[in-house]
Amino acid sequence: MSLSVTSSVSSRNAARGLLPLCAAVGAYLFYLSAGEIQLRDTDTMWQIRVGQWILDHGAMPTSDVFSFTRFGEPWISSSWLSQVVYALVYGGDWAGPVILTSIAIGATVAIFLHLLSPHFDPARALLIAALALLLSTIHFLARPHMLALPVLLAFVGGLMSAADRRTSPSWWLLPLMALWANLHGGFVLGLALIGPIGLEAIWSAEPSRRRQLVARWGLFGLAALAASCVTPYGWNSLMGATKILSLGKLLTLIGEWKPADFSKPSFFEATLLGLIGLITYRRLTLSVPRILLLLGLIWMALSHVRNIEVFAFIAPLVLAKPISEQWGHAGAAASRFEETRSVPVITILAVIAMVIGAWVTTTMFVAQHEFKFLPAVSPVAAVDVLQQHKAQRVFSTAPFGGYMVSRDMKVFIDGRAELYGEQFVLDYYAALDARDVGQLLDLLDKYRIDATLLSSDSPAGNALDHLKGWKRLYKDDIAVIHVRSDERAGAEPAAAGLNQP
């Protein structure tokens, strides 16, 4: 009887210990099967092209080489390591980037559940993880921020764990900061959170230990700042990563930097209101630093929709300890957490089995499924026409810029708003809108544009249909091309059979 009970307990403990990995594999396979949702933004294309440039030249870019409007001007890549990794797994099709991004999502889920496990039972932890994924999926794209997401979570989770224990952070977090700084410019968030999270540790500690904690957290903050400069660009990585925040009014026009819109129902709105209602109903008491942290995360998510994923994964870590202590989950969750450290042999064997299973499933799925970018952002036929026409200075929309870079065309603009600057991009938006036709023509003349590549329903494209000096060369359901009318005669042979009026 004793042997039977012991075996049963060991099995349950092994299952609980494997929960983060099981959930990670499940998340990986789900996002792999829905891989096209990661291929909605052509910024992925120029990111990979930058990685290929680094590999080809064995050097880091210090100036722009992909546009004709900013060619040669200073520019650094704060996501160089992610770009190189994406370039290495890109084999001419999109299976590699999709698999890599799906692995990053799975790793994020595993780390998240590990951080929640001391405070919540498996069912509640899985529910919180599912909510975080639902909130974040809109920004799950095959881009560098996805490779940085598990690092972000591990670093900030390490800070919160130290604050929950009323101690200083582990020095092992410093290599994570260095890695983060090479993967994505969002590492500045980690630096910014050291102070508020450290304040929580100091606030909750015994008065006799506060001076010591202030010194240790301050020293850690300086060390993390130094670690963030361990990149090929050194101190300039920090400056480059913060440059986008100086774009002012422009941030309200870029999709992922727009503020949250509550004019129509959204899942984020429901989650935020539900959280406020739950905290009020259950009378959760938070320390002043945790209140400030939570308000800061909410403000970030409301200011820019790309920060909703930060709120989704970090806010639960801020609330986890108070909830577990005040709502009666702390003791049971902690004991379960300690129990999961047993039966390493079973755990290792199960891990090997799941990894092999995921690899076999991936191989079979990829062999039968071709991942493709959305046609709406991939004007293949139109770019074929432009290359046959030998157009050199093409005024195009930013979403087409990534695809054009991948086709080795110099672009008017792409997704690197920090390179082009606020006024340039505002002028670009005004020209696209075509409310002032004179402004559109001035911009085309200023940059000596010889052809335009615009979305088929673009106001600027419609205006060019009726403007003297410009003629339509090509149009399909995705894009429309106009050229200067004095070049029309030379364009016709190249576009023969392709022009669709």
Short mmCIF file of C-alpha atoms in Angstrom, two decimals:
data_model
loop_
_atom_site.label_atom_id
_atom_site.label_comp_id
_atom_site.label_asym_id
_atom_site.label_seq_id
_atom_site.Cartn_x
_atom_site.Cartn_y
_atom_site.Cartn_z
CA MET A 1 0.00 0.00 0.00
CA SER A 2 2.80 2.39 0.92
CA LEU A 3 4.61 1.63 -2.33
CA SER A 4 1.44 2.30 -4.33
CA VAL A 5 0.84 5.67 -2.66
CA THR A 6 4.47 6.70 -3.13
CA SER A 7 4.34 5.80 -6.82
CA SER A 8 1.12 7.75 -7.30
CA VAL A 9 2.53 10.85 -5.60
CA SER A 10 5.72 10.64 -7.64
CA SER A 11 3.70 10.43 -10.87
CA ARG A 12 1.64 13.48 -9.94
CA ASN A 13 4.77 15.41 -9.01
CA ALA A 14 6.40 14.50 -12.33
CA ALA A 15 3.32 15.65 -14.22
CA ARG A 16 3.31 18.98 -12.38
CA GLY A 17 7.01 19.42 -13.01
CA LEU A 18 6.46 18.88 -16.72
CA LEU A 19 3.57 21.34 -16.94
CA PRO A 20 5.65 24.27 -18.25
CA LEU A 21 7.25 22.08 -20.91
CA CYS A 22 3.95 20.48 -21.95
CA ALA A 23 2.35 23.90 -22.27
CA ALA A 24 5.39 25.19 -24.18
CA VAL A 25 5.22 22.34 -26.68
CA GLY A 26 1.48 22.88 -27.08
CA ALA A 27 1.94 26.62 -27.69
CA TYR A 28 4.76 25.92 -30.14
CA LEU A 29 2.70 23.47 -32.18
CA PHE A 30 -0.35 25.76 -32.17
CA TYR A 31 1.53 28.80 -33.47
CA LEU A 32 3.45 26.64 -35.95
CA SER A 33 0.16 25.34 -37.37
CA ALA A 34 -1.09 28.94 -37.66
CA GLY A 35 2.23 30.18 -39.00
CA GLU A 36 0.74 32.66 -41.48
CA ILE A 37 -0.31 34.94 -38.63
CA GLN A 38 3.41 35.58 -38.11
CA LEU A 39 3.83 36.62 -41.75
CA ARG A 40 1.70 39.76 -41.83
CA ASP A 41 4.36 42.47 -41.68
CA THR A 42 7.00 42.93 -44.38
CA ASP A 43 9.36 44.43 -41.81
CA THR A 44 10.34 40.78 -41.43
CA MET A 45 11.79 40.90 -44.95
CA TRP A 46 14.08 43.86 -44.43
CA GLN A 47 15.09 42.49 -41.00
CA ILE A 48 16.29 39.31 -42.70
CA ARG A 49 17.99 41.33 -45.44
CA VAL A 50 19.94 43.24 -42.77
CA GLY A 51 20.99 39.92 -41.24
CA GLN A 52 22.13 38.67 -44.65
CA TRP A 53 24.10 41.90 -45.19
CA ILE A 54 25.89 41.38 -41.85
CA LEU A 55 26.75 37.78 -42.75
CA ASP A 56 27.89 38.71 -46.27
CA HIS A 57 30.09 41.61 -45.17
CA GLY A 58 31.26 40.27 -41.81
CA ALA A 59 30.59 43.70 -40.34
CA MET A 60 27.90 45.71 -38.60
CA PRO A 61 25.93 48.38 -40.51
CA THR A 62 26.73 51.91 -39.41
CA SER A 63 24.93 53.72 -42.22
CA ASP A 64 21.91 53.11 -44.41
CA VAL A 65 22.40 51.01 -47.53
CA PHE A 66 18.81 50.10 -48.38
CA SER A 67 17.14 53.40 -49.33
CA PHE A 68 17.86 56.15 -51.83
CA THR A 69 16.38 58.87 -49.64
CA ARG A 70 18.69 58.23 -46.65
CA PHE A 71 21.53 56.34 -48.32
CA GLY A 72 24.81 56.77 -46.43
CA GLU A 73 23.26 58.45 -43.39
CA PRO A 74 24.14 57.10 -39.92
CA TRP A 75 22.06 54.11 -38.86
CA ILE A 76 22.73 51.19 -36.54
CA SER A 77 20.80 47.98 -36.02
CA SER A 78 19.79 47.49 -32.39
CA SER A 79 18.42 44.04 -33.30
CA TRP A 80 21.45 42.75 -35.18
CA LEU A 81 21.68 39.36 -33.44
CA SER A 82 18.01 38.53 -34.07
CA GLN A 83 18.40 39.60 -37.68
CA VAL A 84 21.40 37.33 -38.14
CA VAL A 85 19.60 34.38 -36.55
CA TYR A 86 16.55 34.92 -38.75
CA ALA A 87 18.80 35.19 -41.80
CA LEU A 88 20.51 31.89 -40.89
CA VAL A 89 17.21 29.98 -40.62
CA TYR A 90 15.73 31.58 -43.73
CA GLY A 91 16.35 29.18 -46.58
CA GLY A 92 14.41 30.88 -49.33
CA ASP A 93 11.09 29.91 -47.76
CA TRP A 94 9.40 31.02 -44.57
CA ALA A 95 9.38 27.73 -42.63
CA GLY A 96 12.59 28.60 -40.75
CA PRO A 97 11.45 32.01 -39.42
CA VAL A 98 8.01 30.60 -38.48
CA ILE A 99 9.55 27.66 -36.61
CA LEU A 100 12.02 29.95 -34.82
CA THR A 101 9.29 32.38 -33.78
CA SER A 102 7.06 29.53 -32.59
CA ILE A 103 9.95 28.18 -30.48
CA ALA A 104 10.34 31.63 -28.92
CA ILE A 105 6.63 31.65 -28.06
CA GLY A 106 6.91 28.19 -26.51
CA ALA A 107 9.94 29.26 -24.47
CA THR A 108 8.04 32.32 -23.26
CA VAL A 109 5.15 30.14 -22.07
CA ALA A 110 7.52 27.77 -20.24
CA ILE A 111 9.31 30.62 -18.44
CA PHE A 112 6.01 32.31 -17.59
CA LEU A 113 4.53 29.18 -16.01
CA HIS A 114 7.75 28.55 -14.11
CA LEU A 115 7.59 32.06 -12.65
CA LEU A 116 3.91 31.66 -11.71
CA SER A 117 4.26 28.16 -10.21
CA PRO A 118 5.31 29.28 -6.69
CA HIS A 119 2.11 31.32 -6.42
CA PHE A 120 -0.65 29.53 -8.35
CA ASP A 121 -1.88 25.99 -8.84
CA PRO A 122 -1.47 24.56 -12.36
CA ALA A 123 -5.04 25.29 -13.46
CA ARG A 124 -4.88 28.98 -12.52
CA ALA A 125 -1.37 29.35 -13.97
CA LEU A 126 -2.51 27.86 -17.29
CA LEU A 127 -5.53 30.18 -17.37
CA ILE A 128 -3.32 33.23 -16.82
CA ALA A 129 -0.90 32.04 -19.52
CA ALA A 130 -3.79 31.52 -21.97
CA LEU A 131 -5.05 35.07 -21.31
CA ALA A 132 -1.56 36.47 -21.84
CA LEU A 133 -1.26 34.66 -25.17
CA LEU A 134 -4.67 35.88 -26.33
CA LEU A 135 -3.76 39.46 -25.50
CA SER A 136 -0.39 39.22 -27.24
CA THR A 137 -1.13 37.25 -30.39
CA ILE A 138 -1.85 40.37 -32.45
CA HIS A 139 1.85 41.28 -32.09
CA PHE A 140 3.23 37.77 -32.63
CA LEU A 141 5.17 38.41 -35.83
CA ALA A 142 8.35 36.84 -37.19
CA ARG A 143 10.46 39.78 -36.05
CA PRO A 144 13.27 40.39 -33.52
CA HIS A 145 10.99 41.36 -30.62
CA MET A 146 9.73 37.76 -30.54
CA LEU A 147 13.20 36.33 -29.97
CA ALA A 148 13.69 38.86 -27.18
CA LEU A 149 10.36 38.09 -25.48
CA PRO A 150 11.52 35.04 -23.47
CA VAL A 151 14.65 36.95 -22.45
CA LEU A 152 12.51 39.92 -21.37
CA LEU A 153 10.33 37.64 -19.28
CA ALA A 154 13.28 35.81 -17.69
CA PHE A 155 15.03 39.08 -16.80
CA VAL A 156 12.01 40.91 -15.41
CA GLY A 157 10.80 37.71 -13.73
CA GLY A 158 14.18 37.42 -12.03
CA LEU A 159 13.86 40.99 -10.76
CA MET A 160 10.34 40.35 -9.42
CA SER A 161 11.42 37.11 -7.75
CA ALA A 162 14.19 39.00 -5.96
CA ALA A 163 11.72 41.70 -4.89
CA ASP A 164 9.28 39.04 -3.63
CA ARG A 165 12.09 37.56 -1.50
CA ARG A 166 13.12 41.05 -0.32
CA THR A 167 16.64 40.54 -1.59
CA SER A 168 18.89 41.76 -4.39
CA PRO A 169 18.82 40.36 -7.95
CA SER A 170 21.04 37.52 -9.03
CA TRP A 171 24.16 38.52 -10.94
CA TRP A 172 23.23 35.78 -13.41
CA LEU A 173 20.66 38.20 -14.81
CA LEU A 174 23.43 40.36 -16.26
CA PRO A 175 24.24 37.96 -19.15
CA LEU A 176 20.52 38.02 -19.94
CA MET A 177 20.64 41.81 -20.21
CA ALA A 178 23.64 41.60 -22.54
CA LEU A 179 21.82 39.05 -24.69
CA TRP A 180 18.65 41.16 -24.71
CA ALA A 181 20.59 44.27 -25.77
CA ASN A 182 21.89 42.40 -28.83
CA LEU A 183 18.51 40.88 -29.71
CA HIS A 184 16.24 43.92 -29.60
CA GLY A 185 16.14 47.56 -28.60
CA GLY A 186 13.42 46.85 -26.05
CA PHE A 187 16.14 46.12 -23.49
CA VAL A 188 15.73 49.71 -22.30
CA LEU A 189 12.50 48.57 -20.65
CA GLY A 190 14.46 46.13 -18.50
CA LEU A 191 16.79 48.91 -17.42
CA ALA A 192 13.84 51.18 -16.66
CA LEU A 193 12.15 48.53 -14.49
CA ILE A 194 15.14 47.92 -12.22
CA GLY A 195 14.38 51.03 -10.17
CA PRO A 196 10.64 50.48 -9.53
CA ILE A 197 11.07 46.75 -8.81
CA GLY A 198 14.05 47.47 -6.57
CA LEU A 199 11.89 50.00 -4.71
CA GLU A 200 9.39 47.19 -3.98
CA ALA A 201 12.17 45.04 -2.48
CA ILE A 202 13.40 47.93 -0.34
CA TRP A 203 9.86 48.99 0.67
CA SER A 204 8.97 45.49 1.92
CA ALA A 205 12.28 44.77 3.68
CA GLU A 206 12.99 45.25 7.37
CA PRO A 207 14.24 48.79 8.10
CA SER A 208 17.62 47.46 9.20
CA ARG A 209 18.24 45.93 5.75
CA ARG A 210 17.06 48.79 3.56
CA ARG A 211 20.36 50.63 3.30
CA GLN A 212 22.10 47.44 2.26
CA LEU A 213 19.42 46.70 -0.35
CA VAL A 214 19.63 50.22 -1.76
CA ALA A 215 23.36 49.73 -2.31
CA ARG A 216 22.95 46.28 -3.87
CA TRP A 217 20.11 47.24 -6.21
CA GLY A 218 21.97 50.42 -7.19
CA LEU A 219 25.11 48.43 -7.95
CA PHE A 220 23.07 45.92 -9.94
CA GLY A 221 21.47 48.73 -11.92
CA LEU A 222 24.89 50.14 -12.86
CA ALA A 223 26.12 46.67 -13.79
CA ALA A 224 23.01 46.07 -15.93
CA LEU A 225 23.61 49.40 -17.68
CA ALA A 226 27.16 48.31 -18.42
CA ALA A 227 25.95 44.88 -19.60
CA SER A 228 23.53 46.55 -22.03
CA CYS A 229 26.51 48.19 -23.71
CA VAL A 230 28.20 44.84 -24.43
CA THR A 231 27.22 45.01 -28.10
CA PRO A 232 29.13 45.74 -31.30
CA TYR A 233 27.94 49.34 -31.01
CA GLY A 234 28.75 49.81 -27.33
CA TRP A 235 27.07 52.84 -25.76
CA ASN A 236 25.43 53.71 -29.08
CA SER A 237 23.09 50.73 -28.72
CA LEU A 238 21.39 52.49 -25.83
CA MET A 239 21.14 55.74 -27.76
CA GLY A 240 19.82 54.01 -30.88
CA ALA A 241 17.22 52.02 -28.96
CA THR A 242 15.71 55.17 -27.45
CA LYS A 243 15.72 57.14 -30.72
CA ILE A 244 12.31 55.90 -31.81
CA LEU A 245 10.75 57.41 -28.68
CA SER A 246 11.67 60.88 -29.99
CA LEU A 247 9.44 60.60 -33.08
CA GLY A 248 6.68 62.63 -31.43
CA LYS A 249 3.43 62.94 -33.38
CA LEU A 250 4.56 60.26 -35.80
CA LEU A 251 4.07 57.52 -33.19
CA THR A 252 0.30 58.12 -33.36
CA LEU A 253 0.34 57.21 -37.07
CA ILE A 254 2.38 53.99 -36.97
CA GLY A 255 0.07 51.01 -36.40
CA GLU A 256 1.84 49.23 -33.54
CA TRP A 257 2.73 52.51 -31.81
CA LYS A 258 -0.81 53.87 -31.82
CA PRO A 259 -2.68 54.18 -28.50
CA ALA A 260 -5.23 51.55 -27.54
CA ASP A 261 -8.64 52.24 -29.07
CA PHE A 262 -11.63 51.72 -26.75
CA SER A 263 -14.15 53.16 -29.23
CA LYS A 264 -15.11 49.56 -30.03
CA PRO A 265 -15.01 46.45 -27.81
CA SER A 266 -11.65 44.66 -27.57
CA PHE A 267 -10.22 41.77 -25.60
CA PHE A 268 -7.70 44.09 -23.97
CA GLU A 269 -10.48 46.39 -22.81
CA ALA A 270 -12.43 43.46 -21.35
CA THR A 271 -9.30 42.13 -19.61
CA LEU A 272 -8.39 45.48 -18.12
CA LEU A 273 -11.91 46.17 -16.85
CA GLY A 274 -12.16 42.61 -15.53
CA LEU A 275 -8.87 43.02 -13.65
CA ILE A 276 -10.03 46.27 -12.06
CA GLY A 277 -13.34 44.68 -11.08
CA LEU A 278 -11.67 41.57 -9.63
CA ILE A 279 -9.15 43.57 -7.58
CA THR A 280 -11.96 45.75 -6.23
CA TYR A 281 -14.31 42.83 -5.48
CA ARG A 282 -11.66 40.73 -3.74
CA ARG A 283 -10.16 43.80 -2.04
CA LEU A 284 -6.60 43.07 -3.05
CA THR A 285 -4.10 45.24 -1.17
CA LEU A 286 -0.93 46.26 -2.97
CA SER A 287 2.15 48.09 -1.75
CA VAL A 288 2.80 51.54 -3.18
CA PRO A 289 5.64 50.34 -5.46
CA ARG A 290 3.46 47.52 -6.87
CA ILE A 291 0.65 50.01 -7.49
CA LEU A 292 3.08 52.25 -9.38
CA LEU A 293 4.38 49.28 -11.36
CA LEU A 294 0.88 48.16 -12.30
CA LEU A 295 -0.19 51.67 -13.27
CA GLY A 296 2.98 52.07 -15.34
CA LEU A 297 2.30 48.85 -17.24
CA ILE A 298 -1.31 49.91 -17.88
CA TRP A 299 -0.17 53.33 -19.08
CA MET A 300 2.33 51.73 -21.47
CA ALA A 301 -0.34 49.43 -22.92
CA LEU A 302 -2.81 52.28 -23.31
CA SER A 303 -0.19 54.53 -24.94
CA HIS A 304 1.06 52.00 -27.52
CA VAL A 305 -0.69 48.79 -28.54
CA ARG A 306 2.66 47.03 -29.00
CA ASN A 307 3.08 47.23 -25.21
CA ILE A 308 -0.05 45.15 -24.54
CA GLU A 309 2.08 42.01 -24.57
CA VAL A 310 4.38 43.55 -21.94
CA PHE A 311 1.34 44.22 -19.76
CA ALA A 312 -0.01 40.71 -20.41
CA PHE A 313 3.13 38.92 -19.23
CA ILE A 314 4.55 41.30 -16.60
CA ALA A 315 1.39 42.45 -14.76
CA PRO A 316 0.64 38.88 -13.51
CA LEU A 317 4.16 38.71 -12.05
CA VAL A 318 3.56 41.99 -10.19
CA LEU A 319 0.25 40.71 -8.80
CA ALA A 320 1.21 37.06 -8.20
CA LYS A 321 2.59 37.24 -4.67
CA PRO A 322 -0.11 39.53 -3.21
CA ILE A 323 -2.85 37.39 -4.76
CA SER A 324 -1.38 34.13 -3.52
CA GLU A 325 -0.90 35.51 0.00
CA GLN A 326 -4.21 37.33 0.34
CA TRP A 327 -6.47 34.95 -1.58
CA GLY A 328 -5.21 31.78 0.06
CA HIS A 329 -3.06 30.14 -2.64
CA ALA A 330 0.42 30.69 -1.21
CA GLY A 331 0.89 27.62 0.98
CA ALA A 332 -0.51 25.03 -1.37
CA ALA A 333 1.22 26.47 -4.42
CA ALA A 334 4.57 26.67 -2.67
CA SER A 335 4.36 23.08 -1.47
CA ARG A 336 3.47 21.88 -4.96
CA PHE A 337 6.39 23.87 -6.33
CA GLU A 338 8.77 22.13 -3.95
CA GLU A 339 7.31 18.73 -4.80
CA THR A 340 7.93 19.18 -8.52
CA ARG A 341 11.68 19.04 -7.99
CA SER A 342 11.61 15.27 -7.54
CA VAL A 343 11.84 12.35 -10.00
CA PRO A 344 14.49 13.83 -12.35
CA VAL A 345 14.82 10.61 -14.38
CA ILE A 346 11.15 10.54 -15.32
CA THR A 347 11.25 14.24 -16.12
CA ILE A 348 14.31 13.90 -18.35
CA LEU A 349 12.83 10.97 -20.24
CA ALA A 350 9.55 12.83 -20.73
CA VAL A 351 11.41 15.91 -21.96
CA ILE A 352 13.31 13.85 -24.52
CA ALA A 353 10.07 12.20 -25.68
CA MET A 354 8.29 15.54 -26.11
CA VAL A 355 11.19 17.14 -27.96
CA ILE A 356 11.41 14.21 -30.35
CA GLY A 357 7.63 14.26 -30.83
CA ALA A 358 7.63 18.00 -31.55
CA TRP A 359 10.52 17.60 -34.01
CA VAL A 360 8.80 14.76 -35.89
CA THR A 361 5.52 16.71 -35.99
CA THR A 362 7.32 19.80 -37.27
CA THR A 363 9.11 17.86 -40.00
CA MET A 364 5.91 16.24 -41.22
CA PHE A 365 3.89 19.48 -41.11
CA VAL A 366 6.50 21.61 -42.89
CA ALA A 367 6.89 18.98 -45.62
CA GLN A 368 3.18 19.27 -46.43
CA HIS A 369 2.61 22.99 -45.79
CA GLU A 370 4.20 25.98 -47.50
CA PHE A 371 4.26 29.16 -45.43
CA LYS A 372 3.49 32.30 -47.41
CA PHE A 373 3.36 36.01 -46.70
CA LEU A 374 0.04 37.76 -47.11
CA PRO A 375 -0.32 38.70 -50.82
CA ALA A 376 -1.53 42.18 -49.81
CA VAL A 377 2.00 43.13 -48.67
CA SER A 378 3.90 41.22 -51.37
CA PRO A 379 3.44 43.01 -54.74
CA VAL A 380 5.35 40.35 -56.68
CA ALA A 381 4.01 41.09 -60.17
CA ALA A 382 4.25 44.86 -59.73
CA VAL A 383 7.89 44.69 -58.63
CA ASP A 384 8.60 42.45 -61.63
CA VAL A 385 7.26 45.26 -63.83
CA LEU A 386 9.36 47.90 -62.05
CA GLN A 387 12.53 45.85 -62.44
CA GLN A 388 11.83 45.29 -66.13
CA HIS A 389 11.18 49.00 -66.44
CA LYS A 390 14.52 49.60 -64.66
CA ALA A 391 12.95 52.11 -62.29
CA GLN A 392 15.56 53.50 -59.89
CA ARG A 393 13.73 56.01 -57.68
CA VAL A 394 10.35 54.58 -56.74
CA PHE A 395 7.94 56.32 -54.41
CA SER A 396 6.27 53.42 -52.59
CA THR A 397 4.28 52.74 -49.46
CA ALA A 398 6.20 51.69 -46.34
CA PRO A 399 4.49 48.25 -46.19
CA PHE A 400 5.86 47.51 -49.68
CA GLY A 401 9.32 48.68 -48.62
CA GLY A 402 10.27 45.44 -46.88
CA TYR A 403 9.42 43.37 -49.93
CA MET A 404 11.31 45.75 -52.23
CA VAL A 405 14.40 45.52 -50.00
CA SER A 406 14.19 41.73 -50.25
CA ARG A 407 14.25 42.16 -54.04
CA ASP A 408 17.42 44.31 -53.79
CA MET A 409 15.67 47.54 -54.73
CA LYS A 410 16.59 50.83 -53.10
CA VAL A 411 13.45 52.15 -51.41
CA PHE A 412 11.89 55.51 -50.70
CA ILE A 413 10.82 54.37 -47.22
CA ASP A 414 10.49 51.20 -45.16
CA GLY A 415 9.74 50.34 -41.53
CA ARG A 416 12.80 52.09 -40.02
CA ALA A 417 11.00 55.22 -38.89
CA GLU A 418 13.89 56.20 -36.60
CA LEU A 419 16.13 56.47 -39.70
CA TYR A 420 13.79 58.64 -41.76
CA GLY A 421 12.75 60.96 -38.96
CA GLU A 422 9.47 62.53 -37.92
CA GLN A 423 9.09 65.24 -40.56
CA PHE A 424 10.05 63.00 -43.50
CA VAL A 425 7.49 60.35 -42.55
CA LEU A 426 4.79 62.96 -41.89
CA ASP A 427 5.42 64.39 -45.38
CA TYR A 428 5.17 60.85 -46.76
CA TYR A 429 1.80 60.28 -45.07
CA ALA A 430 0.53 63.64 -46.34
CA ALA A 431 1.57 62.74 -49.90
CA LEU A 432 -0.13 59.34 -49.67
CA ASP A 433 -3.32 60.99 -48.51
CA ALA A 434 -3.20 63.31 -51.56
CA ARG A 435 -5.47 65.94 -50.03
CA ASP A 436 -3.01 68.53 -51.33
CA VAL A 437 -2.08 67.45 -54.87
CA GLY A 438 0.56 70.16 -55.06
CA GLN A 439 2.28 68.72 -51.98
CA LEU A 440 2.29 65.27 -53.61
CA LEU A 441 3.86 66.61 -56.82
CA ASP A 442 6.42 68.65 -54.88
CA LEU A 443 7.55 65.52 -53.02
CA LEU A 444 7.81 63.52 -56.27
CA ASP A 445 9.90 66.29 -57.83
CA LYS A 446 12.04 66.85 -54.72
CA TYR A 447 13.22 63.24 -54.68
CA ARG A 448 13.34 62.92 -58.49
CA ILE A 449 10.84 60.05 -58.48
CA ASP A 450 10.60 58.22 -61.81
CA ALA A 451 7.90 55.70 -60.78
CA THR A 452 5.41 55.09 -57.98
CA LEU A 453 4.33 51.81 -56.39
CA LEU A 454 1.20 52.30 -54.30
CA SER A 455 -1.62 50.14 -53.02
CA SER A 456 -4.35 49.76 -55.63
CA ASP A 457 -6.84 51.86 -53.62
CA SER A 458 -4.36 54.55 -52.57
CA PRO A 459 -5.66 58.16 -52.77
CA ALA A 460 -2.29 59.18 -54.22
CA GLY A 461 -2.61 56.52 -56.91
CA ASN A 462 -6.10 57.70 -57.80
CA ALA A 463 -4.83 61.28 -58.00
CA LEU A 464 -1.96 60.32 -60.32
CA ASP A 465 -4.49 58.81 -62.74
CA HIS A 466 -5.66 62.36 -63.45
CA LEU A 467 -2.45 64.39 -63.15
CA LYS A 468 -0.63 65.73 -66.16
CA GLY A 469 2.85 64.27 -66.54
CA TRP A 470 1.99 60.89 -65.03
CA LYS A 471 0.50 57.75 -66.56
CA ARG A 472 -0.52 54.41 -65.17
CA LEU A 473 1.80 51.60 -66.20
CA TYR A 474 0.32 48.68 -64.30
CA LYS A 475 -2.44 47.80 -61.87
CA ASP A 476 -3.68 44.64 -60.14
CA ASP A 477 -5.63 43.90 -56.97
CA ILE A 478 -2.59 44.68 -54.81
CA ALA A 479 -0.65 47.54 -56.35
CA VAL A 480 -0.66 50.24 -59.00
CA ILE A 481 2.34 51.69 -60.82
CA HIS A 482 2.61 55.15 -62.38
CA VAL A 483 5.49 56.55 -64.37
CA ARG A 484 6.26 59.96 -65.77
CA SER A 485 4.52 60.31 -69.09
CA ASP A 486 7.69 61.18 -71.00
CA GLU A 487 8.99 57.72 -70.06
CA ARG A 488 5.87 55.93 -71.23
CA ALA A 489 7.25 54.98 -74.61
CA GLY A 490 10.26 53.22 -73.13
CA ALA A 491 8.13 51.45 -70.57
CA GLU A 492 5.70 49.76 -72.95
CA PRO A 493 8.02 47.00 -74.27
CA ALA A 494 9.07 46.03 -70.76
CA ALA A 495 5.50 45.86 -69.54
CA ALA A 496 4.06 44.09 -72.55
CA GLY A 497 1.48 41.53 -71.54
CA LEU A 498 1.54 42.70 -67.92
CA ASN A 499 -0.34 45.97 -68.02
CA GLN A 500 -3.84 45.67 -66.66
CA PRO A 501 -5.70 49.00 -66.98
#
